[in-house]
mmCIF file of C-alpha atoms (C1' of nucleotides) in Angstrom:
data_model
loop_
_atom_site.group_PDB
_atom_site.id
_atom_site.type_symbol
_atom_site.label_atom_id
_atom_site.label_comp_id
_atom_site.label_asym_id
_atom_site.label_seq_id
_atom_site.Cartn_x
_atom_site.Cartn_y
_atom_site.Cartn_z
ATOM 1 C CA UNK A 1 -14.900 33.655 0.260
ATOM 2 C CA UNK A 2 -12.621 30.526 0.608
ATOM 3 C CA UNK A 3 -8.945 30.655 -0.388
ATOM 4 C CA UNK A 4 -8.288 30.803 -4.579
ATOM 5 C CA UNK A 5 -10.628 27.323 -5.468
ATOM 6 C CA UNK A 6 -7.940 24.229 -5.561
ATOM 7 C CA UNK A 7 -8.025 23.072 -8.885
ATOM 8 C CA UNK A 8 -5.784 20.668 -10.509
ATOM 9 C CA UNK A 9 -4.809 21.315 -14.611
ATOM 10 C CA UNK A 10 -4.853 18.413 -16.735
ATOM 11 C CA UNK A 11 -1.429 17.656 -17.175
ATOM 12 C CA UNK A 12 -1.542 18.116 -13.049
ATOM 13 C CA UNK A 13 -4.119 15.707 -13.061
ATOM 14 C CA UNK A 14 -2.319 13.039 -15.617
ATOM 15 C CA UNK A 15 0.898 13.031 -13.878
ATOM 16 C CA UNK A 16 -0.700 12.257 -10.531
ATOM 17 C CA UNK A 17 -2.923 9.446 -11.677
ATOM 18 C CA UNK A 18 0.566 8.282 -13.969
ATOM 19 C CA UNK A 19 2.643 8.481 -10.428
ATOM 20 C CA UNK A 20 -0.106 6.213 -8.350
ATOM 21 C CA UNK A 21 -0.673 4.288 -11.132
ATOM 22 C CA UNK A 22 2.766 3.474 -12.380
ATOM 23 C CA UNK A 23 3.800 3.011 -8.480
ATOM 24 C CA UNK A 24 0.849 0.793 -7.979
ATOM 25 C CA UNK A 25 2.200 -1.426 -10.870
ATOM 26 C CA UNK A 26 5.737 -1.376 -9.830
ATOM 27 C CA UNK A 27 4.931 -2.297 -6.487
ATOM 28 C CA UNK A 28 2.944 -5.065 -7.548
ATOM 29 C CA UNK A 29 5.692 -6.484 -9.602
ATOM 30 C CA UNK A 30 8.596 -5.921 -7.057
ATOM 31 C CA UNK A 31 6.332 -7.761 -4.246
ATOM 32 C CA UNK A 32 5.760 -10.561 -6.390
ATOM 33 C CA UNK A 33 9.347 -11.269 -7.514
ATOM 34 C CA UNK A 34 10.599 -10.586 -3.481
ATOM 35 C CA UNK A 35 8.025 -13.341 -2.654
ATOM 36 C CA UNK A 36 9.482 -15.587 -4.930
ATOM 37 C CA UNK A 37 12.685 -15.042 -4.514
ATOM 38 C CA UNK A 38 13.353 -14.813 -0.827
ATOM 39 C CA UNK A 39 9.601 -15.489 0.502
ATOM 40 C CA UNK A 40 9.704 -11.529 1.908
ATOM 41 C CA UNK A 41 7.273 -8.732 1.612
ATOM 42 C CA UNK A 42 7.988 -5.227 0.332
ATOM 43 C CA UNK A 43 8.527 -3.949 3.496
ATOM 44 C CA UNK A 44 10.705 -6.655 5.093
ATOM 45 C CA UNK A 45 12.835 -5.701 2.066
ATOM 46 C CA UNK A 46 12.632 -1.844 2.457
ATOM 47 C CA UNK A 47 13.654 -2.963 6.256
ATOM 48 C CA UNK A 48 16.997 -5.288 5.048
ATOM 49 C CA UNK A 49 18.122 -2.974 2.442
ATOM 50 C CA UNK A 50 17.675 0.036 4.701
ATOM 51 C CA UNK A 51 20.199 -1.466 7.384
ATOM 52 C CA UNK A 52 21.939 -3.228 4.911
ATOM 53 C CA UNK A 53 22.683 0.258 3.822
ATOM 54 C CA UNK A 54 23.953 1.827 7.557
ATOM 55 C CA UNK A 55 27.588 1.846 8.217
ATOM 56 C CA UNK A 56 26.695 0.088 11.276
ATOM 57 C CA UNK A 57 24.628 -2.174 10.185
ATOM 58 C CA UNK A 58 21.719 -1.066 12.880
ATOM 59 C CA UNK A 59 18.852 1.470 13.160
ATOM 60 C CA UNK A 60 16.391 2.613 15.977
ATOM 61 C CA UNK A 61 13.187 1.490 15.715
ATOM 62 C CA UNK A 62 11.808 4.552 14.919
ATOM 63 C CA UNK A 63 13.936 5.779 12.630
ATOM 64 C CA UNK A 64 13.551 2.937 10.991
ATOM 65 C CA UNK A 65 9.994 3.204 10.865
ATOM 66 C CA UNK A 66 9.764 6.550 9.713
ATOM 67 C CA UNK A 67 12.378 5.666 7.121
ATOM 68 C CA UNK A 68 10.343 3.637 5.417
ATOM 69 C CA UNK A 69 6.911 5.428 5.585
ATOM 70 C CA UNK A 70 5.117 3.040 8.189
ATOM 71 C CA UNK A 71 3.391 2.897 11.221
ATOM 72 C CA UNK A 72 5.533 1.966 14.450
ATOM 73 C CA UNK A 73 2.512 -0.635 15.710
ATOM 74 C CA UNK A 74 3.698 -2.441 12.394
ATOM 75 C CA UNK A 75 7.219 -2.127 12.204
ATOM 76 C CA UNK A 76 6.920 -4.024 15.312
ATOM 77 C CA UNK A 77 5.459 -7.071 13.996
ATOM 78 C CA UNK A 78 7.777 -7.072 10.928
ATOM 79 C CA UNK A 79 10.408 -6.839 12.782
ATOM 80 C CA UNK A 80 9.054 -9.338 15.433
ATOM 81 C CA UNK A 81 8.859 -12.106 12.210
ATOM 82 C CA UNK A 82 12.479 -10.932 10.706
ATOM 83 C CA UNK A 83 13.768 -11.501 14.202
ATOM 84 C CA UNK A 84 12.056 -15.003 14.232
ATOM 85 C CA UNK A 85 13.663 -15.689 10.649
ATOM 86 C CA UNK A 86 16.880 -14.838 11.950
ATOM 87 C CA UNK A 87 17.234 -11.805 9.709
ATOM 88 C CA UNK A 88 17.848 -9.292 12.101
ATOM 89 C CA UNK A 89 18.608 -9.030 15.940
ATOM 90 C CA UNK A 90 16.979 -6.459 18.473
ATOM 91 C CA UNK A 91 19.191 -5.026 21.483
ATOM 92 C CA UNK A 92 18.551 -2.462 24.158
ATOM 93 C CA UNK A 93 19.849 1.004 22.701
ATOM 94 C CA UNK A 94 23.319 1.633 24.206
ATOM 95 C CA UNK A 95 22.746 4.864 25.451
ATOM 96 C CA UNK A 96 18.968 5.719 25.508
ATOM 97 C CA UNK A 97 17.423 2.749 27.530
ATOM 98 C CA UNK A 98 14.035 2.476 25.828
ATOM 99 C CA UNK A 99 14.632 2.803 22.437
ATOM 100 C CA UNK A 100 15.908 -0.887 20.616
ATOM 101 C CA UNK A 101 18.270 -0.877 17.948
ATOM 102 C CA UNK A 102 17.693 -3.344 15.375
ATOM 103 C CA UNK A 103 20.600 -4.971 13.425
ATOM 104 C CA UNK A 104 20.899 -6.927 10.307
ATOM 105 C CA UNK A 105 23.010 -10.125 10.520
ATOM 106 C CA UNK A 106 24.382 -12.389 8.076
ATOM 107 C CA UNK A 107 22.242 -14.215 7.253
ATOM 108 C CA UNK A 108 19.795 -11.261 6.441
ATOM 109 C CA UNK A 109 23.158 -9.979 4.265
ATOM 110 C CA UNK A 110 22.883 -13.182 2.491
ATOM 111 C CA UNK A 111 19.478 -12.747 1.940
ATOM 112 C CA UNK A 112 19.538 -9.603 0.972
ATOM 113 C CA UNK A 113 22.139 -10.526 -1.334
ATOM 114 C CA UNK A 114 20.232 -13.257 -2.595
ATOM 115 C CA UNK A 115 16.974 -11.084 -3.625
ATOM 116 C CA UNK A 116 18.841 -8.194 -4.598
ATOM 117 C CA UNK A 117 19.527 -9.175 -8.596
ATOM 118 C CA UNK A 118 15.810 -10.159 -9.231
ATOM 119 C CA UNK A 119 15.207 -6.552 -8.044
ATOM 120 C CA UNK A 120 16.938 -4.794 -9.588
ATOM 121 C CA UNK A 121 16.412 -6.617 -13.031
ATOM 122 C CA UNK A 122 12.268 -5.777 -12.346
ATOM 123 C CA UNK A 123 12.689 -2.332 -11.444
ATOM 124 C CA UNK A 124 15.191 -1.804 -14.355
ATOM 125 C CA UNK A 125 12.787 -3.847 -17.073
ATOM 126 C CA UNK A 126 9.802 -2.038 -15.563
ATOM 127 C CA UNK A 127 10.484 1.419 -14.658
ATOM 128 C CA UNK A 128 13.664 2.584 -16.129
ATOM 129 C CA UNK A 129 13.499 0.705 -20.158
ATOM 130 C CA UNK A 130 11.362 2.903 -20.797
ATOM 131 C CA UNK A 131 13.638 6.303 -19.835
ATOM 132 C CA UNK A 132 16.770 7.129 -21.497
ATOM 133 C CA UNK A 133 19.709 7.837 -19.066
ATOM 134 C CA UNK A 134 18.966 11.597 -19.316
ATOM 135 C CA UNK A 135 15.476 11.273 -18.847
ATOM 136 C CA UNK A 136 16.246 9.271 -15.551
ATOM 137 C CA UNK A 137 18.579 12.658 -14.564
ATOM 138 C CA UNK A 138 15.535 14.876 -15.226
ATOM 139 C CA UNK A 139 13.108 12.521 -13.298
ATOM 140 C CA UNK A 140 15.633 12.289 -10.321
ATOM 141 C CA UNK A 141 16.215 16.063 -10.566
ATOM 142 C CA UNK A 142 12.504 16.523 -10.136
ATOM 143 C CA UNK A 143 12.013 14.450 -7.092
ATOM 144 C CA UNK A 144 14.565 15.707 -5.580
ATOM 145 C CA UNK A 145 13.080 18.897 -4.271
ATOM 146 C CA UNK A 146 9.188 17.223 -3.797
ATOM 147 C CA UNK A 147 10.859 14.191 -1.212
ATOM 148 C CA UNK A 148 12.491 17.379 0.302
ATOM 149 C CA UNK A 149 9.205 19.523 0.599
ATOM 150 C CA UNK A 150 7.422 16.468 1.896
ATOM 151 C CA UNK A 151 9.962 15.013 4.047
ATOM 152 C CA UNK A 152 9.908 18.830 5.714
ATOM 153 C CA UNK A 153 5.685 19.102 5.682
ATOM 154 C CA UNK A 154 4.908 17.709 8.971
ATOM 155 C CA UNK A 155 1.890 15.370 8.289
ATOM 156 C CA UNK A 156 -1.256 17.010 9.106
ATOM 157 C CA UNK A 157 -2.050 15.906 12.813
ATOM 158 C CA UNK A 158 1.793 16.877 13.890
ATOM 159 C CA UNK A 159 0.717 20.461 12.855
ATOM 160 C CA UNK A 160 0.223 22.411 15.845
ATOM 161 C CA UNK A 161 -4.198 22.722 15.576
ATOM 162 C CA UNK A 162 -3.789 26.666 16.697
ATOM 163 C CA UNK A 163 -7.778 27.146 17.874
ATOM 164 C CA UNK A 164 -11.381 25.620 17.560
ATOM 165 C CA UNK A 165 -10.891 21.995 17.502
ATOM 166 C CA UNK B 1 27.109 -16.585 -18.775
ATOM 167 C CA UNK B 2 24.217 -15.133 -17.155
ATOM 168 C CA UNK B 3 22.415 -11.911 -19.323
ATOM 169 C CA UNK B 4 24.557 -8.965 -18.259
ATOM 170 C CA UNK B 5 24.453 -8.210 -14.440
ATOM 171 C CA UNK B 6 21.809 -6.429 -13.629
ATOM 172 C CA UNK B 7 22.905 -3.210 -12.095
ATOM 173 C CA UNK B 8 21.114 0.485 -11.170
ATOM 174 C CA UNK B 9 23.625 3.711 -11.150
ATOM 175 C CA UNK B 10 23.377 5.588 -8.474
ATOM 176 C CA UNK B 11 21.480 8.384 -10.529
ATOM 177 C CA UNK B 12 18.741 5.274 -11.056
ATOM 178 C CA UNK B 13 18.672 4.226 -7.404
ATOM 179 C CA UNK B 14 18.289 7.645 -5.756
ATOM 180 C CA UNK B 15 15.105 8.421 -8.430
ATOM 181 C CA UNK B 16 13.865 4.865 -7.524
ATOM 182 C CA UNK B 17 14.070 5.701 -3.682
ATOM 183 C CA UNK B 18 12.647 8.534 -4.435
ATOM 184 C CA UNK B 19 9.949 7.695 -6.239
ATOM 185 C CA UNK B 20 9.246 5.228 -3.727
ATOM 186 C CA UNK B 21 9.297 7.753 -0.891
ATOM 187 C CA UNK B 22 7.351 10.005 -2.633
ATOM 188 C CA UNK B 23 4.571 8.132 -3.400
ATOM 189 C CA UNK B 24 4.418 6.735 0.222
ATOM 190 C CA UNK B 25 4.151 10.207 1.760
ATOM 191 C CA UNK B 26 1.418 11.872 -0.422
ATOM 192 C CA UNK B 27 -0.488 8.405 0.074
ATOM 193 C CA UNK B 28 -0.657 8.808 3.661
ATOM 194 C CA UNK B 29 -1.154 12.758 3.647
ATOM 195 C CA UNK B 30 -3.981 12.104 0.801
ATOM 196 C CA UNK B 31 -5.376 8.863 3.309
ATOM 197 C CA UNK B 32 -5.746 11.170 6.032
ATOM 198 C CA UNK B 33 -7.211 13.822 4.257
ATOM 199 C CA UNK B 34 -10.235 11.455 2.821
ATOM 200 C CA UNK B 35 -10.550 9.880 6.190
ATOM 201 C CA UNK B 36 -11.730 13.326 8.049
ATOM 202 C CA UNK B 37 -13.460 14.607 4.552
ATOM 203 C CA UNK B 38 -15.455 11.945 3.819
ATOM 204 C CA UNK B 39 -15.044 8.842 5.633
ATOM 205 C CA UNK B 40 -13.394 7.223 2.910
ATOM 206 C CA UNK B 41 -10.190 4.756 1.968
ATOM 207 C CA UNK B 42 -8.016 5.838 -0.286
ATOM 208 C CA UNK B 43 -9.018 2.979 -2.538
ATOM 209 C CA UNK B 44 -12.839 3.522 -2.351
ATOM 210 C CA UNK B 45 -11.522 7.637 -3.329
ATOM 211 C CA UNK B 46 -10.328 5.481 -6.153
ATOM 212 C CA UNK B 47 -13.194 3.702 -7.233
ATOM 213 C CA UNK B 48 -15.665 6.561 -6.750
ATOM 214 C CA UNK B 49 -13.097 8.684 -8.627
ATOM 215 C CA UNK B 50 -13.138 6.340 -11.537
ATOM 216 C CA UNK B 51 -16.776 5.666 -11.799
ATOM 217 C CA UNK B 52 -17.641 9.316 -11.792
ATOM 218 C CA UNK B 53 -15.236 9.930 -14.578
ATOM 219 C CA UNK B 54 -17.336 7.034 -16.470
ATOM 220 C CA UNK B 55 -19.892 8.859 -18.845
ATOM 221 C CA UNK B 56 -22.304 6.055 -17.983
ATOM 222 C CA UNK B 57 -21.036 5.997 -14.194
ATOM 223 C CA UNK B 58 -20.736 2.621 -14.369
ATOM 224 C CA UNK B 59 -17.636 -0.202 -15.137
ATOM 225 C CA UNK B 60 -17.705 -3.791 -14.758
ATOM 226 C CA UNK B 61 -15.872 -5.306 -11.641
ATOM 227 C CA UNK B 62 -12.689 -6.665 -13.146
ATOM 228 C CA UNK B 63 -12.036 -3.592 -15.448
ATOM 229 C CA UNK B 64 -12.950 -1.445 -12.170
ATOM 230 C CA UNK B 65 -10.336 -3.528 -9.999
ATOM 231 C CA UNK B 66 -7.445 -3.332 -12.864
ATOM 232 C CA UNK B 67 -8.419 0.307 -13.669
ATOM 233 C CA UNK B 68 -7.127 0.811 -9.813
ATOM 234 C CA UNK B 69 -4.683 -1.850 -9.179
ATOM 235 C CA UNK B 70 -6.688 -3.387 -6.764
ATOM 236 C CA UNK B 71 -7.280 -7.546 -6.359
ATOM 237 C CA UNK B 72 -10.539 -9.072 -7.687
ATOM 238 C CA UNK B 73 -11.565 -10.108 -4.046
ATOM 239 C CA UNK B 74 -10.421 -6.938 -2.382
ATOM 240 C CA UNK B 75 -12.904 -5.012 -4.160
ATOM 241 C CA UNK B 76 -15.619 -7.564 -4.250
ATOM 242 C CA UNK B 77 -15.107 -6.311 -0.229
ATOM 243 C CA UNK B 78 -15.167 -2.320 -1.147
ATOM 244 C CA UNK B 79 -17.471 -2.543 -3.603
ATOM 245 C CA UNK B 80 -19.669 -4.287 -0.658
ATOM 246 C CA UNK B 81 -19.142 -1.251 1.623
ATOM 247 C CA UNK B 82 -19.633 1.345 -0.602
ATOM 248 C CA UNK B 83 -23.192 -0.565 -2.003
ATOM 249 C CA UNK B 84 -23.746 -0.767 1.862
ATOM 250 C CA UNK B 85 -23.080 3.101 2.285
ATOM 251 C CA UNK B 86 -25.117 3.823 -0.574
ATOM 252 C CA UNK B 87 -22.827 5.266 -2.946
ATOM 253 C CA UNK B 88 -22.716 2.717 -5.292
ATOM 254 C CA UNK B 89 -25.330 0.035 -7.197
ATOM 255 C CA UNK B 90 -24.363 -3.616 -8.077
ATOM 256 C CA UNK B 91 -26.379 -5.064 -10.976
ATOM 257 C CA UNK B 92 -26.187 -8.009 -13.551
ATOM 258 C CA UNK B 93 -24.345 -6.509 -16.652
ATOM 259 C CA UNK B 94 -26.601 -6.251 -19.329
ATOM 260 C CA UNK B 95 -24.638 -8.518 -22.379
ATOM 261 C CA UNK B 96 -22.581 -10.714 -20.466
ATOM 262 C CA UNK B 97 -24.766 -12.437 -17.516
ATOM 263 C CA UNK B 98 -21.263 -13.574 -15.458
ATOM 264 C CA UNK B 99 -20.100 -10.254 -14.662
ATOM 265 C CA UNK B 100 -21.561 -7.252 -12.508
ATOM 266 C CA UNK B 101 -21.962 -3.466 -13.665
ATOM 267 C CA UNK B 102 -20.958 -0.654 -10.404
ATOM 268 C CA UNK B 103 -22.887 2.106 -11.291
ATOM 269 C CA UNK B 104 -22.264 5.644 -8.629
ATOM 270 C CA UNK B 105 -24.953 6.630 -7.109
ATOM 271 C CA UNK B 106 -25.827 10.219 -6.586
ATOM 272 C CA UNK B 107 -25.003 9.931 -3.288
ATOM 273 C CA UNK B 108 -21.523 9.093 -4.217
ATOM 274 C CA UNK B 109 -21.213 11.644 -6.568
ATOM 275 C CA UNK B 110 -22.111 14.168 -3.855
ATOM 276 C CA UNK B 111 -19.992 12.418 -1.649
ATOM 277 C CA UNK B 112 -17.130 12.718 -4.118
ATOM 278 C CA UNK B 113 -17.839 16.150 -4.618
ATOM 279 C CA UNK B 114 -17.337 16.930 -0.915
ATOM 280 C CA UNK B 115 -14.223 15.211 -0.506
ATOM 281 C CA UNK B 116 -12.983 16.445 -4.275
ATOM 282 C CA UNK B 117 -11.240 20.081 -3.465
ATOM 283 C CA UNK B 118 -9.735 18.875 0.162
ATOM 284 C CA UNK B 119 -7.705 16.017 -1.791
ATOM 285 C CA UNK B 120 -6.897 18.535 -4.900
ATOM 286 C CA UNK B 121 -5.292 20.806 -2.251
ATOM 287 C CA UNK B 122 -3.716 18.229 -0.336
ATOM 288 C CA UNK B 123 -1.743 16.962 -3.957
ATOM 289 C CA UNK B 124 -1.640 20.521 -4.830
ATOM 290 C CA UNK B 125 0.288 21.550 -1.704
ATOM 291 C CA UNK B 126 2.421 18.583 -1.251
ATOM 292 C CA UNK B 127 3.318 17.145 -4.957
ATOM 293 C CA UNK B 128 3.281 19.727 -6.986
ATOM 294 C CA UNK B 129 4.048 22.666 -4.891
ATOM 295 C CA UNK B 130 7.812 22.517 -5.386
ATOM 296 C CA UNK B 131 7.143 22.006 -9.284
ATOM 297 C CA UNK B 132 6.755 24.614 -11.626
ATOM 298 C CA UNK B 133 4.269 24.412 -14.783
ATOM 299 C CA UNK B 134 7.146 23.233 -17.090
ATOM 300 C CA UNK B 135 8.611 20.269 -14.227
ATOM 301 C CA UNK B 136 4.769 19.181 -14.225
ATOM 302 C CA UNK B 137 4.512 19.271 -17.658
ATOM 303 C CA UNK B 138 8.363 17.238 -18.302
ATOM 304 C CA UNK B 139 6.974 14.938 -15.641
ATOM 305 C CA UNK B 140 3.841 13.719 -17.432
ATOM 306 C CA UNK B 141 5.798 13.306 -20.247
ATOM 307 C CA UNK B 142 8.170 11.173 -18.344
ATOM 308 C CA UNK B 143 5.589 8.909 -17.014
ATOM 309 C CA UNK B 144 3.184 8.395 -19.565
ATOM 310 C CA UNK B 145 5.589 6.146 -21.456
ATOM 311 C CA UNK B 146 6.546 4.016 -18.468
ATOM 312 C CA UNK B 147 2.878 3.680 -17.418
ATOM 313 C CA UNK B 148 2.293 2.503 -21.128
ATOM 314 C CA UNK B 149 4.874 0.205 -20.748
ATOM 315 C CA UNK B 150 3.900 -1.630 -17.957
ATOM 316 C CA UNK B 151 0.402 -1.535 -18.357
ATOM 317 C CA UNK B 152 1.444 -3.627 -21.557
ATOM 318 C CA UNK B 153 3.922 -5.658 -19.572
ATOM 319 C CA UNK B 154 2.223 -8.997 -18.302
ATOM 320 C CA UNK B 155 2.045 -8.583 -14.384
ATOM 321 C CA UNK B 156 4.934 -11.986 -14.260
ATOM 322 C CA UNK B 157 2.305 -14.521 -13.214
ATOM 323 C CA UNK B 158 0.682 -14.593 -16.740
ATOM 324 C CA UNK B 159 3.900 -14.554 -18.248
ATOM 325 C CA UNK B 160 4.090 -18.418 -19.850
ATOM 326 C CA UNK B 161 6.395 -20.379 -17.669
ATOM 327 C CA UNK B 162 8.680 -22.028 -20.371
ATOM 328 C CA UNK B 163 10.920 -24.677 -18.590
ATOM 329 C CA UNK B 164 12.165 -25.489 -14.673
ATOM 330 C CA UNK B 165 9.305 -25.153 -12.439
ATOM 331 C "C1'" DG C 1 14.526 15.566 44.699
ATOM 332 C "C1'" DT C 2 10.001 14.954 43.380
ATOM 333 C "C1'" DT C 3 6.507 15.820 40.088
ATOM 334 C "C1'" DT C 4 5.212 16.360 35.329
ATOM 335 C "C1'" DA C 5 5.591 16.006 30.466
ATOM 336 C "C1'" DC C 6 7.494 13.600 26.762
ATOM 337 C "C1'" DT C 7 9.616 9.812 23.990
ATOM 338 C "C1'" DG C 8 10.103 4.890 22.374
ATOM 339 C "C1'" DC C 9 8.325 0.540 21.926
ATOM 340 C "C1'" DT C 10 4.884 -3.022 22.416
ATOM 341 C "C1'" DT C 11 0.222 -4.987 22.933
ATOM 342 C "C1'" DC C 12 -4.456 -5.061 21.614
ATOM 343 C "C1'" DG C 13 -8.533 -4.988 18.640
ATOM 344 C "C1'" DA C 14 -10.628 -3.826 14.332
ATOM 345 C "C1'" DA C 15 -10.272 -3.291 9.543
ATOM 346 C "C1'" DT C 16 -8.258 -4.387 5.172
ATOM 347 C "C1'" DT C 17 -5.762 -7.162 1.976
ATOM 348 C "C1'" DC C 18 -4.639 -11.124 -0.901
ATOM 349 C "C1'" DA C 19 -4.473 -15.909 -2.739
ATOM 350 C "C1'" DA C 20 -6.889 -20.092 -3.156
ATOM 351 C "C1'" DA C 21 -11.008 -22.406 -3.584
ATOM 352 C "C1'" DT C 22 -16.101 -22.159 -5.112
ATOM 353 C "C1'" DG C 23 -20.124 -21.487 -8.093
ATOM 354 C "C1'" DG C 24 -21.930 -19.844 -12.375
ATOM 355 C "C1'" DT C 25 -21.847 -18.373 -17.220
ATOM 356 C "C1'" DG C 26 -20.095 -18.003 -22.141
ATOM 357 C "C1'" DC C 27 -17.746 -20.130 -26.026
ATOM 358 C "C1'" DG C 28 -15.578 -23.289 -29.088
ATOM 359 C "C1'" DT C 29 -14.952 -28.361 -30.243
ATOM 360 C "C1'" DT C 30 -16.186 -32.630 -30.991
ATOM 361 C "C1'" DA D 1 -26.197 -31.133 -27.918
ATOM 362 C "C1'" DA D 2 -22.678 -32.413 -24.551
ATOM 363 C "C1'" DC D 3 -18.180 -31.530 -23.306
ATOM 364 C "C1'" DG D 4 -14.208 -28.949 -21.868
ATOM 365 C "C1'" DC D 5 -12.015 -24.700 -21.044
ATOM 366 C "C1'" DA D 6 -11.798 -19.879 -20.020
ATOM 367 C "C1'" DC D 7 -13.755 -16.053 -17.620
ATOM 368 C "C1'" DC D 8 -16.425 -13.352 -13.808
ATOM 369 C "C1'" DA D 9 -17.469 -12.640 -9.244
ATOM 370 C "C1'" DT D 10 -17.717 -14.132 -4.556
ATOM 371 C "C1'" DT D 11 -16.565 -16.618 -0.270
ATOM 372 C "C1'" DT D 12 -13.185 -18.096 2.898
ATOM 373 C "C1'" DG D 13 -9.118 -18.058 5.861
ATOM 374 C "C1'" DA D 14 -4.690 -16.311 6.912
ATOM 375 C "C1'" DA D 15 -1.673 -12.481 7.072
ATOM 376 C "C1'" DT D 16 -0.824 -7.644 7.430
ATOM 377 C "C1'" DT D 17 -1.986 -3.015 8.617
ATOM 378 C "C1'" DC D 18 -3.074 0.878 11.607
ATOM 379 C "C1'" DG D 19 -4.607 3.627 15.716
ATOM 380 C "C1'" DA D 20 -5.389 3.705 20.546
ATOM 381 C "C1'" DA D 21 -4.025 2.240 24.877
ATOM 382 C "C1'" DG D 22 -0.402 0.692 28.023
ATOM 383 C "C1'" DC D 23 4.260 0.437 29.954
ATOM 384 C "C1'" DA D 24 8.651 1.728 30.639
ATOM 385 C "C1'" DG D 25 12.564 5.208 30.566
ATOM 386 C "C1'" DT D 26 14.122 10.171 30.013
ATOM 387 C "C1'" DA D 27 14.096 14.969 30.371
ATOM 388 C "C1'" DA D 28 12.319 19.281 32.201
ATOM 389 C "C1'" DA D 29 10.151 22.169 35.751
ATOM 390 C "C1'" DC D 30 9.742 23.472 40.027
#
DNA sequence: GTTTACTGCTTCGAATTCAAATGGTGCGTT
DNA sequence: AACGCACCATTTGAATTCGAAGCAGTAAAC
C-alpha cells in the first residue's frame, strides 16, 4: 500500500489557503503602489532593494536570481530594462569570466529611495495593523525554520531521479 | 508634517521577507507538482479547487476571479481552457442574464481528484513539515485576522481619490 | 595538454498576464 | 418609457514569464 495517505487537517488547510490568499492580496497592493510610485514591477523592486541591500552594492546574476525566486531566462530581461533605465549597470565578473555582476547605481539608490516610504506604509497598513508587535515575533519565529527547510529542499527536478525515469 | 514616518523594525522586515520567500518557494514546488500530475496551472488548481468546494459546483465569473485573486480577463482566458479541456461548463446565470455561471464538470472533479494527494504532500512536506500541530494552529490564528483585514481593505484603486490628481 | 563535463548567461518561442476598450444587461431617475 | 449609470464578461494588444536551446568560459579527468 502507498505511504500513510497525505491528508491535510483543517486548520492545515485554513492556514495555507490564508498564506496564498493573504500573499496574493499583498502582492497585489505592493505592485500597484510600486507602479505608481516609481513606474516598477515587483520584481524590479525585489531586484533594487536586494543590491541596495549588499555591502557592495553588486550581485551575480544568479545569485540574484535565485535570491529572489525567479527564473534566470527572466532575470535577464529585467535586468536588460533596469539597465536601459539606468538603474543598474552589468560588468564582466572580476574573477570568473562568464558570470556578470550586476550593480545598482545612483540613480537606482534614488529610486529606491524614492519608492521605499509608499512601501513600507502598504505593507505596514496591510499586513502588519492587524498583528500586535508580539504577534509579529511569533509569526517571524515561525517562518524562520519553514524559509530554512525550503531554502535547504532542493526543488524537485534538482533531486537526483535514482531509477526508472 | 507628514503622518509619522513610516518605518518596519527589523523583527517586521525579516517576517515580511520571509513571508515573501516563503510563499514564492512552495508556489513553484506546488507549480511543478500540478504540472507533471495533472497538466494544470497553479491558477486553474485554483479554480477547480474552488468550484469543487462549491455545493452547487458552480460560482459566477467575477466572484470566481476575486475568490482567487485573479484579473477578470485573465480568467475569462482559463476559464476558456479549462471549458476547452472539458473540466468545466460556461452557462448564462440563471437570475442575472449579464453574468456567466462555471459549473466543474465531472471530469474536473476526477481530474482534481488525481492531482489532490500529490499537492497535499507537496504542502505537507515543504510548509508544514517544520511546524508542529500547535505552530499550525498559532499560525491560522495569525492570519485569519490579516486576511479579514484586507479582504475588507479596498484594493487602492477603488479607494475615492479626494484631491491632487 | 587535450578531451569532457559543468556552470553562467543570453536568445528564442510559446504561454500567460493585465489594463483598456467593447458590447450587453440591470436598475434607478426623470 | 427613455435615459443615464453601474455592472458583467469578453476581446484586444502589450508586457512579462518560463523552459529549452545555444554560446561562451571553467574545471576535472585522463
Amino acid at each position: 500500500m502507498p505511504d500513510s495517505p497525505p491528508s491535510l487537517d483543517s486548520v492545515q488547510l485554513g492556514a495555507y489557503f490564508d498564506l496564498i490568499e493573504v500573499t496574493s492580496l499583498l502582492r497585489h497592493a505592493v505592485e500597484q503602489q510600486l507602479r505608481e510610485a516609481g513606474d516598477l514591477s515587483y520584481v524590479q523592486f525585489q531586484l533594487l532593494a536586494r543590491l541596495g541591500d549588499s555591502p557592495t552594492g553588486g550581485h551575480r546574476m544568479t545569485d540574484l536570481a535565485d535570491g529572489v525566486v525567479y527564473s534566470r531566462s527572466g532575470l535577464t530581461y529585467q535586468a536588460g530594462l533596469l539597465e536601459k533605465a539606468g538603474l543598474v549597470v552589468r560588468a564582466p565578473s572580476p574573477d570568473d569570466e562568464r558570470s556578470v555582476t550586476v550593480t545598482i547605481t545612483d540613480a537606482g539608490r534614488a529610486l529606491l529611495a524614492q519608492v521605499l516610504p509608499g512601501h513600507v506604509e502598504v505593507v505596514s497598513s496591510l499586513l502588519f495593523a492587524p498583528l500586535s508587535r508580539d504577534d509579529v515575533t511569533v509569526l517571524a519565529r515561525l517562518l524562520a525554520p519553514v524559509r530554512d527547510h525550503m531554502r535547504s529542499t532542493p526543488p524537485r527536478s534538482a533531486a537526483p531521479r535514482r531509477r526508472s525515469d
